[in-house]
Short mmCIF file of C-alpha atoms in Angstrom, two decimals:
data_model
loop_
_atom_site.label_atom_id
_atom_site.label_comp_id
_atom_site.label_asym_id
_atom_site.label_seq_id
_atom_site.Cartn_x
_atom_site.Cartn_y
_atom_site.Cartn_z
CA MET A 1464 85.08 105.84 106.91
CA SER A 1465 88.39 105.60 108.70
CA GLY A 1466 91.44 107.71 108.02
CA ASP A 1467 93.15 104.69 106.47
CA HIS A 1468 90.36 104.40 103.90
CA ARG A 1469 90.62 108.03 103.03
CA SER A 1470 94.40 108.12 102.78
CA LEU A 1471 94.75 104.99 100.64
CA ALA A 1472 91.83 105.79 98.35
CA LEU A 1473 93.00 109.37 97.85
CA LEU A 1474 96.49 108.05 97.09
CA LEU A 1475 95.08 105.72 94.42
CA PHE A 1476 92.88 108.51 93.05
CA SER A 1477 95.95 110.70 92.77
CA ALA A 1478 97.94 107.93 91.06
CA PHE A 1479 95.28 107.44 88.39
CA VAL A 1480 94.92 111.18 87.83
CA ALA A 1481 98.72 111.47 87.53
CA VAL A 1482 98.85 108.62 84.98
CA THR A 1483 96.01 110.05 82.88
CA LEU A 1484 97.47 113.55 82.98
CA GLY A 1485 100.78 112.02 81.90
CA ILE A 1486 99.05 110.37 78.93
CA THR A 1487 97.38 113.67 78.06
CA THR A 1488 100.65 115.60 78.28
CA TRP A 1489 102.45 113.03 76.12
CA VAL A 1490 99.72 113.14 73.48
CA SER A 1491 99.51 116.95 73.55
CA ARG A 1492 103.11 117.13 72.30
CA ARG A 1493 101.96 115.57 69.05
CA ARG A 1494 100.35 117.71 66.38
CA GLN A 1495 96.80 118.35 67.65
CA GLY A 1496 95.87 121.20 65.33
CA SER A 1497 94.15 119.09 62.68
CA ALA A 1498 90.49 118.18 63.07
CA GLU A 1499 91.29 114.60 62.03
CA GLU A 1500 93.70 114.22 64.94
CA PHE A 1501 91.64 116.07 67.54
CA TYR A 1502 88.22 114.54 66.76
CA ALA A 1503 89.23 111.04 65.60
CA GLY A 1504 92.77 110.37 66.82
CA GLY A 1505 94.02 110.18 63.23
CA ARG A 1506 91.77 107.09 62.62
CA LEU A 1507 94.73 104.91 63.60
CA PHE A 1508 93.29 102.67 66.34
CA SER A 1509 92.94 98.92 65.82
CA PRO A 1510 89.58 97.14 66.30
CA MET A 1511 90.76 95.66 69.60
CA GLU A 1512 91.98 99.01 70.93
CA ASN A 1513 88.80 100.74 69.84
CA GLY A 1514 86.69 97.90 71.27
CA PHE A 1515 88.33 98.34 74.66
CA ALA A 1516 87.85 102.11 74.37
CA ILE A 1517 84.16 101.70 73.48
CA ALA A 1518 83.73 99.40 76.47
CA GLY A 1519 85.56 101.92 78.63
CA ASP A 1520 83.31 104.68 77.30
CA TYR A 1521 80.11 102.68 77.84
CA MET A 1522 80.79 100.96 81.19
CA SER A 1523 80.19 104.09 83.17
CA ALA A 1524 79.43 105.01 86.76
CA ALA A 1525 75.84 104.12 85.93
CA SER A 1526 76.96 100.56 85.27
CA PHE A 1527 79.44 100.05 88.09
CA LEU A 1528 77.69 102.03 90.82
CA GLY A 1529 74.12 102.62 89.68
CA ILE A 1530 73.00 99.25 88.32
CA SER A 1531 74.53 97.27 91.17
CA GLY A 1532 72.88 99.69 93.59
CA LEU A 1533 69.48 99.27 91.97
CA ILE A 1534 69.80 95.47 92.12
CA ALA A 1535 70.77 95.73 95.79
CA LEU A 1536 67.66 97.85 96.47
CA PHE A 1537 65.08 96.30 94.14
CA GLY A 1538 66.38 92.88 93.16
CA TYR A 1539 64.91 91.59 89.90
CA ASP A 1540 63.66 94.99 88.73
CA GLY A 1541 67.15 96.46 89.09
CA LEU A 1542 68.55 93.61 87.02
CA LEU A 1543 66.50 94.81 84.05
CA TYR A 1544 68.93 97.72 83.58
CA SER A 1545 71.76 95.25 82.91
CA VAL A 1546 69.69 93.46 80.27
CA GLY A 1547 68.64 96.66 78.53
CA PHE A 1548 72.13 98.15 78.37
CA LEU A 1549 73.53 94.96 76.82
CA VAL A 1550 70.75 94.18 74.31
CA ALA A 1551 71.13 97.71 72.93
CA TRP A 1552 74.42 96.72 71.32
CA LEU A 1553 72.66 94.40 68.89
CA VAL A 1554 70.99 97.48 67.39
CA VAL A 1555 74.39 99.17 67.13
CA LEU A 1556 76.04 96.11 65.57
CA PHE A 1557 73.43 95.34 62.92
CA LEU A 1558 72.07 98.77 62.00
CA VAL A 1559 74.57 101.49 62.80
CA ALA A 1560 78.29 100.78 63.20
CA GLU A 1561 79.51 100.17 59.63
CA LEU A 1562 77.04 102.50 57.93
CA VAL A 1563 77.85 105.44 60.22
CA ARG A 1564 81.59 104.91 59.73
CA ASN A 1565 81.22 104.97 55.94
CA VAL A 1566 78.86 107.93 55.66
CA GLY A 1567 80.08 110.27 58.40
CA ARG A 1568 83.30 112.05 59.27
CA PHE A 1569 83.24 113.13 62.93
CA THR A 1570 79.66 113.54 64.23
CA LEU A 1571 76.02 112.54 63.81
CA GLY A 1572 75.47 115.76 61.87
CA ASP A 1573 77.83 114.48 59.15
CA VAL A 1574 75.65 111.43 58.54
CA VAL A 1575 72.44 113.44 58.18
CA ALA A 1576 74.04 116.26 56.18
CA ALA A 1577 75.39 113.78 53.61
CA ARG A 1578 72.09 114.00 51.71
CA MET A 1579 70.35 117.08 53.19
CA ARG A 1580 70.84 120.84 53.29
CA GLU A 1581 73.67 121.16 55.74
CA ARG A 1582 72.94 124.17 57.91
CA PRO A 1583 69.50 123.29 59.37
CA VAL A 1584 70.27 119.61 59.96
CA ARG A 1585 73.68 120.30 61.52
CA ILE A 1586 72.18 122.85 63.91
CA ALA A 1587 69.44 120.39 64.90
CA ALA A 1588 71.81 117.43 65.28
CA GLY A 1589 74.35 119.52 67.20
CA THR A 1590 71.72 120.84 69.62
CA SER A 1591 70.42 117.34 70.29
CA SER A 1592 73.91 115.87 70.76
CA VAL A 1593 74.89 118.53 73.28
CA THR A 1594 71.65 118.00 75.24
CA VAL A 1595 72.17 114.23 75.45
CA SER A 1596 75.82 114.67 76.41
CA VAL A 1597 75.05 117.10 79.24
CA LEU A 1598 72.45 114.71 80.70
CA TYR A 1599 74.98 111.89 80.55
CA LEU A 1600 77.67 114.05 82.14
CA VAL A 1601 75.35 114.91 85.03
CA ALA A 1602 74.96 111.21 85.80
CA GLN A 1603 78.72 110.63 85.92
CA MET A 1604 79.36 113.62 88.16
CA VAL A 1605 76.59 112.64 90.56
CA GLY A 1606 78.34 109.27 90.84
CA ALA A 1607 81.63 111.00 91.62
CA GLY A 1608 79.99 113.08 94.35
CA SER A 1609 78.35 110.03 95.95
CA LEU A 1610 81.63 108.14 95.91
CA VAL A 1611 83.64 110.84 97.64
CA ALA A 1612 80.83 111.55 100.12
CA LEU A 1613 81.02 107.88 101.16
CA LEU A 1614 84.79 108.04 101.36
CA LEU A 1615 84.61 111.03 103.69
CA GLY A 1616 81.91 109.51 105.86
CA GLY A 1617 78.94 111.07 104.09
CA THR A 1618 79.18 114.20 106.22
CA SER A 1619 80.70 116.73 103.88
CA GLY A 1620 78.44 118.39 101.35
CA ALA A 1621 81.28 120.74 100.52
CA ALA A 1622 83.54 117.79 99.65
CA ARG A 1623 80.91 116.44 97.27
CA THR A 1624 80.58 119.84 95.62
CA TRP A 1625 84.33 120.26 95.19
CA THR A 1626 84.60 116.72 93.82
CA VAL A 1627 82.10 117.51 91.09
CA ILE A 1628 83.99 120.71 90.26
CA GLY A 1629 87.30 118.83 90.23
CA VAL A 1630 86.00 116.13 87.88
CA GLY A 1631 84.68 118.83 85.57
CA ALA A 1632 88.04 120.60 85.53
CA LEU A 1633 89.93 117.39 84.78
CA MET A 1634 87.67 116.45 81.89
CA VAL A 1635 88.20 119.87 80.31
CA ILE A 1636 91.98 119.40 80.62
CA TYR A 1637 91.86 115.91 79.06
CA VAL A 1638 89.81 117.05 76.09
CA SER A 1639 91.49 120.41 75.51
CA LEU A 1640 95.04 119.09 75.59
CA GLY A 1641 94.78 115.49 74.42
CA GLY A 1642 91.78 115.29 72.10
CA MET A 1643 90.57 111.88 70.95
CA ARG A 1644 93.94 110.14 71.16
CA ALA A 1645 94.44 110.86 74.87
CA THR A 1646 90.77 110.18 75.63
CA THR A 1647 90.98 106.79 73.90
CA TRP A 1648 94.02 105.64 75.85
CA ILE A 1649 92.48 106.82 79.12
CA GLN A 1650 89.37 104.77 78.29
CA ILE A 1651 91.46 101.69 77.45
CA VAL A 1652 93.32 101.89 80.77
CA LYS A 1653 90.06 102.41 82.61
CA ALA A 1654 88.38 99.43 80.87
CA VAL A 1655 91.20 97.12 81.92
CA LEU A 1656 91.07 98.38 85.52
CA LEU A 1657 87.28 98.12 85.69
CA MET A 1658 87.16 94.58 84.31
CA ALA A 1659 89.91 93.48 86.69
CA GLY A 1660 88.11 95.01 89.67
CA ALA A 1661 84.72 93.55 88.70
CA ILE A 1662 86.22 90.09 88.16
CA ALA A 1663 87.98 90.19 91.55
CA LEU A 1664 84.82 91.24 93.42
CA THR A 1665 82.65 88.71 91.59
CA VAL A 1666 85.05 85.89 92.45
CA LEU A 1667 85.13 86.96 96.10
CA VAL A 1668 81.31 87.04 96.29
CA LEU A 1669 81.01 83.58 94.75
CA VAL A 1670 83.75 82.21 97.01
CA ARG A 1671 81.87 83.58 100.05
CA PHE A 1672 78.86 81.48 98.99
CA HIS A 1673 81.01 78.51 97.87
CA GLY A 1674 79.92 78.96 94.29
CA ASN A 1675 76.27 78.37 95.17
CA VAL A 1676 74.31 81.04 93.28
CA ASN A 1677 71.02 79.79 94.71
CA ASP A 1678 72.34 80.39 98.22
CA LEU A 1679 73.44 83.89 97.17
CA LEU A 1680 69.97 84.75 95.86
CA ASN A 1681 68.16 83.32 98.87
CA THR A 1682 70.41 85.21 101.28
CA ALA A 1683 69.91 88.43 99.30
CA ALA A 1684 66.14 87.97 99.46
CA ALA A 1685 66.29 87.36 103.21
CA GLN A 1686 68.49 90.40 103.86
CA SER A 1687 66.46 92.68 101.62
CA GLY A 1688 63.42 92.86 103.88
CA HIS A 1689 61.16 91.90 100.96
CA GLY A 1690 61.50 88.13 101.08
CA ARG A 1691 60.81 86.23 97.85
CA ASP A 1692 59.35 89.37 96.28
CA PHE A 1693 62.94 90.59 95.94
CA LEU A 1694 63.56 87.90 93.31
CA ALA A 1695 60.33 88.49 91.38
CA PRO A 1696 59.25 91.25 89.00
CA GLY A 1697 57.34 94.20 90.36
CA LEU A 1698 59.19 95.53 93.39
CA ARG A 1699 60.00 98.82 91.64
CA TYR A 1700 57.88 98.73 88.49
CA GLY A 1701 54.91 96.55 89.40
CA GLY A 1702 52.90 98.67 91.81
CA ASP A 1703 50.31 99.94 89.31
CA TRP A 1704 49.85 100.49 85.60
CA THR A 1705 51.82 103.73 85.73
CA ALA A 1706 54.83 101.86 87.09
CA ARG A 1707 54.48 99.12 84.47
CA ILE A 1708 54.30 101.62 81.62
CA ASP A 1709 57.31 103.38 83.14
CA PHE A 1710 59.19 100.09 82.90
CA ILE A 1711 58.26 99.70 79.22
CA SER A 1712 59.40 103.27 78.65
CA LEU A 1713 62.71 102.58 80.34
CA GLY A 1714 63.25 99.40 78.31
CA LEU A 1715 62.64 101.22 75.03
CA ALA A 1716 65.04 104.00 76.03
CA LEU A 1717 67.83 101.62 77.01
CA VAL A 1718 67.56 99.34 73.97
CA LEU A 1719 67.19 102.11 71.38
CA GLY A 1720 69.21 104.90 73.01
CA THR A 1721 72.73 103.49 72.66
CA ALA A 1722 72.66 103.81 68.86
CA GLY A 1723 71.97 107.54 69.26
CA LEU A 1724 74.60 108.41 71.87
CA PRO A 1725 77.03 110.97 70.39
CA HIS A 1726 80.08 109.71 72.27
CA ILE A 1727 79.45 106.14 71.07
CA LEU A 1728 78.91 107.19 67.44
CA SER A 1729 82.12 109.24 67.48
CA ARG A 1730 84.14 106.14 68.41
CA PHE A 1731 83.42 104.55 65.01
CA TYR A 1732 85.46 107.30 63.32
CA THR A 1733 88.67 106.41 65.18
CA VAL A 1734 89.29 103.26 63.09
CA PRO A 1735 90.37 103.22 59.43
CA THR A 1736 87.51 101.22 57.86
CA ALA A 1737 83.90 100.14 58.36
CA LEU A 1738 85.02 96.54 58.86
CA ALA A 1739 87.24 97.70 61.69
CA ALA A 1740 84.26 99.54 63.19
CA ARG A 1741 82.19 96.34 63.12
CA ARG A 1742 85.02 94.34 64.71
CA SER A 1743 85.33 97.04 67.36
CA VAL A 1744 81.69 96.50 68.29
CA ILE A 1745 82.21 92.74 68.52
CA TRP A 1746 85.13 93.28 70.90
CA SER A 1747 83.09 95.72 72.97
CA ILE A 1748 80.05 93.40 73.15
CA GLY A 1749 82.25 90.63 74.60
CA LEU A 1750 83.66 92.94 77.26
CA ILE A 1751 80.38 94.68 78.06
CA GLY A 1752 78.41 91.42 78.19
CA GLY A 1753 80.83 89.88 80.68
CA PHE A 1754 80.79 93.02 82.77
CA TYR A 1755 76.99 93.24 83.02
CA LEU A 1756 76.78 89.61 84.08
CA MET A 1757 79.13 90.51 86.91
CA THR A 1758 77.04 93.53 87.98
CA ILE A 1759 74.19 91.09 88.68
CA VAL A 1760 76.39 89.11 91.06
CA LEU A 1761 77.67 92.31 92.68
CA GLY A 1762 74.16 93.73 93.18
CA PHE A 1763 72.76 90.61 94.79
CA GLY A 1764 76.03 90.21 96.70
CA ALA A 1765 75.62 93.69 98.18
CA ALA A 1766 72.05 92.87 99.22
CA ALA A 1767 73.15 89.59 100.80
CA LEU A 1768 76.32 90.70 102.58
CA VAL A 1769 75.77 94.41 103.27
CA GLY A 1770 71.98 94.40 103.45
CA THR A 1771 69.49 96.52 101.56
CA ASP A 1772 68.84 98.77 104.56
CA ALA A 1773 72.55 99.48 105.05
CA VAL A 1774 72.96 100.31 101.36
CA ARG A 1775 69.98 102.67 101.47
CA ALA A 1776 71.23 104.28 104.69
CA SER A 1777 74.58 105.04 103.06
CA ASN A 1778 73.02 106.46 99.89
CA ALA A 1779 69.28 106.56 99.27
CA ALA A 1780 69.75 105.89 95.56
CA GLY A 1781 72.05 102.90 96.13
CA ASN A 1782 75.09 104.43 94.42
CA THR A 1783 77.50 103.20 97.12
CA ALA A 1784 76.51 99.51 97.16
CA VAL A 1785 79.68 98.25 95.42
CA PRO A 1786 82.20 100.12 97.64
CA LEU A 1787 80.34 98.87 100.74
CA LEU A 1788 80.40 95.34 99.34
CA ALA A 1789 84.16 95.63 98.78
CA LEU A 1790 84.60 96.76 102.38
CA ASP A 1791 82.71 93.71 103.64
CA LEU A 1792 84.51 91.26 101.33
CA GLY A 1793 87.87 92.56 102.47
CA GLY A 1794 87.11 91.85 106.14
CA GLY A 1795 84.85 94.68 107.23
CA ALA A 1796 85.37 98.17 108.61
CA GLY A 1797 88.69 98.62 110.38
CA SER A 1798 90.39 95.62 108.75
CA ALA A 1799 93.44 95.98 106.56
CA GLY A 1800 91.85 93.92 103.78
CA GLY A 1801 88.66 95.94 103.91
CA THR A 1802 90.61 99.19 103.76
CA VAL A 1803 92.65 98.08 100.75
CA LEU A 1804 89.75 96.59 98.79
CA PHE A 1805 87.46 99.52 99.49
CA ALA A 1806 90.13 101.98 98.39
CA VAL A 1807 90.90 100.02 95.21
CA VAL A 1808 87.23 99.81 94.24
CA ALA A 1809 86.66 103.49 95.01
CA ALA A 1810 89.68 104.41 92.87
CA ILE A 1811 88.45 102.22 89.97
CA ALA A 1812 85.01 103.83 90.19
CA PHE A 1813 86.60 107.26 90.16
CA ALA A 1814 88.74 106.26 87.16
CA THR A 1815 85.56 105.07 85.45
CA ILE A 1816 83.94 108.46 85.93
CA LEU A 1817 86.95 110.42 84.68
CA ALA A 1818 87.32 108.33 81.54
CA VAL A 1819 83.64 108.46 80.62
CA VAL A 1820 83.26 112.21 81.16
CA ALA A 1821 86.28 112.81 78.94
CA GLY A 1822 84.67 110.87 76.08
CA ILE A 1823 81.31 112.57 76.45
CA THR A 1824 82.85 116.04 76.68
CA LEU A 1825 84.89 115.44 73.53
CA ALA A 1826 81.81 114.30 71.59
CA SER A 1827 79.71 117.24 72.72
CA SER A 1828 82.45 119.81 72.08
CA ALA A 1829 82.91 118.31 68.60
CA SER A 1830 79.18 118.80 67.98
CA VAL A 1831 79.42 122.43 69.07
CA ALA A 1832 82.43 123.18 66.88
CA HIS A 1833 81.88 120.93 63.86
CA ASP A 1834 78.09 121.25 63.61
CA LEU A 1835 76.89 124.42 65.34
CA TYR A 1836 79.83 126.80 64.93
CA ALA A 1837 80.81 125.57 61.48
CA SER A 1838 77.20 125.86 60.29
CA LEU A 1839 76.90 129.46 61.42
CA LYS A 1840 80.34 130.45 60.08
CA ARG A 1841 80.57 128.03 57.16
CA ALA A 1842 82.02 130.46 54.65
CA HIS A 1843 84.90 131.53 56.88
CA THR A 1844 85.52 128.44 58.97
CA LYS A 1845 88.83 126.64 58.90
CA ARG A 1846 89.51 123.30 60.56
CA ARG A 1847 92.01 125.00 62.86
CA ASP A 1848 89.30 127.39 64.04
CA GLU A 1849 86.97 124.46 64.69
CA VAL A 1850 89.48 122.79 66.99
CA ALA A 1851 89.98 126.01 68.94
CA VAL A 1852 86.21 126.38 69.33
CA ALA A 1853 85.94 122.75 70.43
CA ARG A 1854 88.44 123.38 73.21
CA LEU A 1855 86.46 126.42 74.40
CA ALA A 1856 83.20 124.47 74.13
CA ALA A 1857 84.61 121.76 76.41
CA ALA A 1858 84.98 124.35 79.17
CA GLY A 1859 81.46 125.70 78.65
CA ILE A 1860 79.85 122.27 78.61
CA GLY A 1861 81.80 121.32 81.71
CA ALA A 1862 80.47 124.36 83.56
CA VAL A 1863 76.85 123.56 82.63
CA ALA A 1864 77.23 119.91 83.64
CA ILE A 1865 78.76 120.89 87.00
CA ALA A 1866 75.85 123.22 87.78
CA LEU A 1867 73.21 120.61 86.93
CA SER A 1868 75.09 117.89 88.83
CA LEU A 1869 74.93 119.89 92.03
CA LEU A 1870 71.11 119.96 91.71
CA ALA A 1871 70.71 116.22 91.03
CA GLN A 1872 72.93 114.75 93.75
CA ASN A 1873 70.20 112.58 95.29
CA LEU A 1874 69.21 110.71 92.11
CA ASN A 1875 70.49 107.25 91.11
CA VAL A 1876 73.13 107.49 88.41
CA ALA A 1877 71.71 104.59 86.37
CA PHE A 1878 68.33 106.30 86.43
CA LEU A 1879 69.86 109.57 85.23
CA VAL A 1880 71.57 107.75 82.37
CA GLY A 1881 68.20 106.25 81.48
CA LEU A 1882 66.95 109.79 80.88
CA ALA A 1883 69.91 110.52 78.59
CA PHE A 1884 69.17 107.33 76.67
CA ALA A 1885 65.52 108.37 76.29
CA VAL A 1886 66.50 111.71 74.75
CA ALA A 1887 69.05 110.01 72.45
CA ALA A 1888 66.48 107.45 71.29
CA SER A 1889 63.85 110.16 70.73
CA ALA A 1890 65.93 112.76 68.89
CA ASN A 1891 69.00 111.09 67.38
CA LEU A 1892 67.95 107.56 66.46
CA PRO A 1893 64.94 108.45 64.24
CA VAL A 1894 66.90 110.93 62.10
CA LEU A 1895 69.84 108.52 61.90
CA LEU A 1896 67.73 105.56 60.69
CA TYR A 1897 65.64 107.66 58.32
CA SER A 1898 68.79 109.18 56.79
CA LEU A 1899 70.37 105.78 56.23
CA PHE A 1900 67.35 103.79 55.06
CA TRP A 1901 64.48 106.01 53.78
CA ARG A 1902 64.87 107.07 50.16
CA ASN A 1903 62.27 109.88 50.33
CA PHE A 1904 63.56 111.52 53.51
CA THR A 1905 63.93 115.32 53.24
CA THR A 1906 65.62 118.16 55.09
CA ARG A 1907 62.35 119.24 56.72
CA GLY A 1908 61.77 115.67 57.87
CA ALA A 1909 65.26 115.54 59.37
CA VAL A 1910 64.84 118.78 61.31
CA TRP A 1911 61.34 117.90 62.49
CA SER A 1912 62.52 114.43 63.50
CA VAL A 1913 65.22 115.82 65.78
CA TYR A 1914 63.17 118.56 67.41
CA GLY A 1915 60.01 116.41 67.42
CA GLY A 1916 61.79 113.94 69.67
CA LEU A 1917 64.07 116.27 71.59
CA ILE A 1918 61.56 118.89 72.74
CA PRO A 1919 58.89 116.44 74.01
CA ALA A 1920 61.52 114.32 75.78
CA VAL A 1921 63.01 117.28 77.64
CA LEU A 1922 59.63 118.86 78.45
CA LEU A 1923 58.20 115.58 79.74
CA VAL A 1924 61.22 115.15 82.02
CA VAL A 1925 60.71 118.70 83.35
CA VAL A 1926 57.04 118.02 84.22
CA SER A 1927 57.71 114.51 85.57
CA PRO A 1928 58.30 113.28 89.15
CA VAL A 1929 62.03 113.45 88.44
CA VAL A 1930 62.04 117.23 88.81
CA SER A 1931 59.23 117.89 91.32
CA GLY A 1932 56.42 116.37 93.34
CA SER A 1933 58.22 113.83 95.56
CA PRO A 1934 60.92 113.79 98.29
CA GLU A 1935 63.37 112.18 95.81
CA SER A 1936 62.87 114.87 93.15
CA ILE A 1937 65.42 117.49 92.15
CA LEU A 1938 63.03 120.18 93.51
CA PRO A 1939 61.17 118.40 96.34
CA GLY A 1940 59.56 121.57 97.68
CA VAL A 1941 57.34 122.20 94.64
CA ASP A 1942 54.96 120.12 92.55
CA PHE A 1943 54.42 120.56 88.83
CA ALA A 1944 54.66 116.84 87.98
CA TYR A 1945 51.86 116.67 85.40
CA PHE A 1946 53.41 113.74 83.50
CA PRO A 1947 53.23 110.57 85.66
CA LEU A 1948 56.15 108.62 84.14
CA GLN A 1949 59.75 109.05 85.22
CA ASN A 1950 61.13 108.07 81.81
CA PRO A 1951 59.53 109.75 78.76
CA GLY A 1952 60.69 107.23 76.15
CA VAL A 1953 57.37 105.50 75.51
CA VAL A 1954 55.89 108.84 74.39
CA SER A 1955 58.84 110.79 73.01
CA ILE A 1956 60.45 108.02 70.91
CA PRO A 1957 57.35 107.43 68.74
CA LEU A 1958 56.92 111.21 68.49
CA GLY A 1959 60.44 111.54 67.05
CA PHE A 1960 59.72 108.95 64.34
CA LEU A 1961 56.26 110.40 63.67
CA ALA A 1962 57.59 113.97 63.37
CA GLY A 1963 60.22 112.85 60.87
CA TRP A 1964 57.60 111.07 58.77
CA PHE A 1965 55.12 113.97 58.90
CA GLY A 1966 57.78 116.56 58.08
CA THR A 1967 58.83 114.53 55.06
CA VAL A 1968 55.37 113.86 53.60
CA THR A 1969 54.35 117.52 54.01
CA SER A 1970 57.61 118.90 52.60
CA THR A 1971 57.46 120.85 49.33
CA GLU A 1972 61.12 120.04 48.74
CA PRO A 1973 61.53 116.90 46.61
CA PRO A 1974 63.97 114.29 47.95
CA ASP A 1975 67.39 114.37 46.32
CA GLU A 1976 67.50 110.92 44.73
CA ALA A 1977 71.01 111.34 43.39
CA ARG A 1978 72.46 112.18 46.80
CA HIS A 1979 70.50 109.34 48.38
CA ALA A 1980 71.91 106.89 45.84
CA GLU A 1981 75.41 108.18 46.49
CA THR A 1982 74.94 107.89 50.26
CA GLU A 1983 73.49 104.40 49.95
CA VAL A 1984 76.41 103.14 47.88
CA ARG A 1985 78.90 104.77 50.25
CA SER A 1986 77.22 103.37 53.37
CA LEU A 1987 77.11 99.80 52.02
CA THR A 1988 80.45 99.62 50.20
CA GLY A 1989 82.65 102.28 51.77
CA ALA A 1990 83.38 103.81 48.33
CA GLY A 1991 84.24 107.46 48.91
CA ALA A 1992 84.32 107.12 52.70
CA VAL A 1993 86.75 109.34 54.59
#
């Protein structure tokens, strides 16, 4: 890319970073020592504010860069990601949002511990939450590296590495200084910017084709090199039965995983009541639904105007399809319009990454401090100590995510998020639903449910083609891909539910009916909720 692209985009990057650091500094002057303030922003956000923040948290680099890139490369099969990410919110709306807000305090571990022995279930829930969060962070940082590599002409591996490190450092600063309040406002600003950018690009694509969607699709098919197959199922997931089962696995992970994501669950605690939590979800569904409809137009627009081969040449995983589309819509390489639009889109994508990693880091550091640390030091733990540990945990989690991101730079960010969703659906969702709805659920069942989903999901990813056995793998030089599927959800999700059931029916500990009754009343009415 030209020097103009680099200068303008870097200027806009810097402006957003300056604004977000200003928000963080302003918030840090308020009293941040209390757990209520640090973890939940004082529970003072309105449903609309929280809805925008949830949308900002959820519409990640996987959505803006990854899904559009997959549609540009694989057409119809890439579009399935958009559908799965959106449908998942129906599960959140009807089964999770209000009940979690009433039963819990800050984390998933609070919901499970409400009727179980605290220490074992908090350790299990905290371990699972940190694992999911790190996988999600890796996806965002890979997106950041791809974006800056494109900006610098794709020639600088060192620039990509330093970008990942820089994003990690910024997220630690946001979380450590600003807590939930700063993170929420950063996500609100980012959601507004992302929606504005997506709307502008979508309008420009439709104007280019005079509002004729059929012409857009036909041109995309012609430019893809696959003809009409580009618009039909099977280009990515229809080759054989393994690919088809992989698609089913992905669909299960996307639809069921959202309700188990720690950074999404933590957002329900930032509003004062369960009704406000439900209204927050309704706001977020409206924003997220509109956004995913636009990613479909952007993906097919990139295939039609940039060309599938050009997208793949820029980034094999398709992560740079939207910036390349913006360059073309603005007038092409070397034009003033192309330079401005490319820089704006690149800056919005970068803002997206920064906002999402801040939310994920806060949720995972809260799990470390509130669940893991507090469980091990329960007798001597004070809320002030928890907040200090959470700030330290943010730095440690950031370091781990940076290291893993540098290994996974060639994978599509939407695909990486699919893995995080699979782990969340396997380990977190079963224990959450059992705790809320099964009267006879026991502590052993809760612990077995978490580890029975978490361990198989992680192990199956390790021995899958994601890690080894193909040129696109993290370790392409070796082959220990014994599990044929790229997404483990179809196996690990049922195992999580089965382990929870088996642990409960074999438990010698009788279920605590009194605590279940108390939890049930609290979850449905809000009586006694924090």
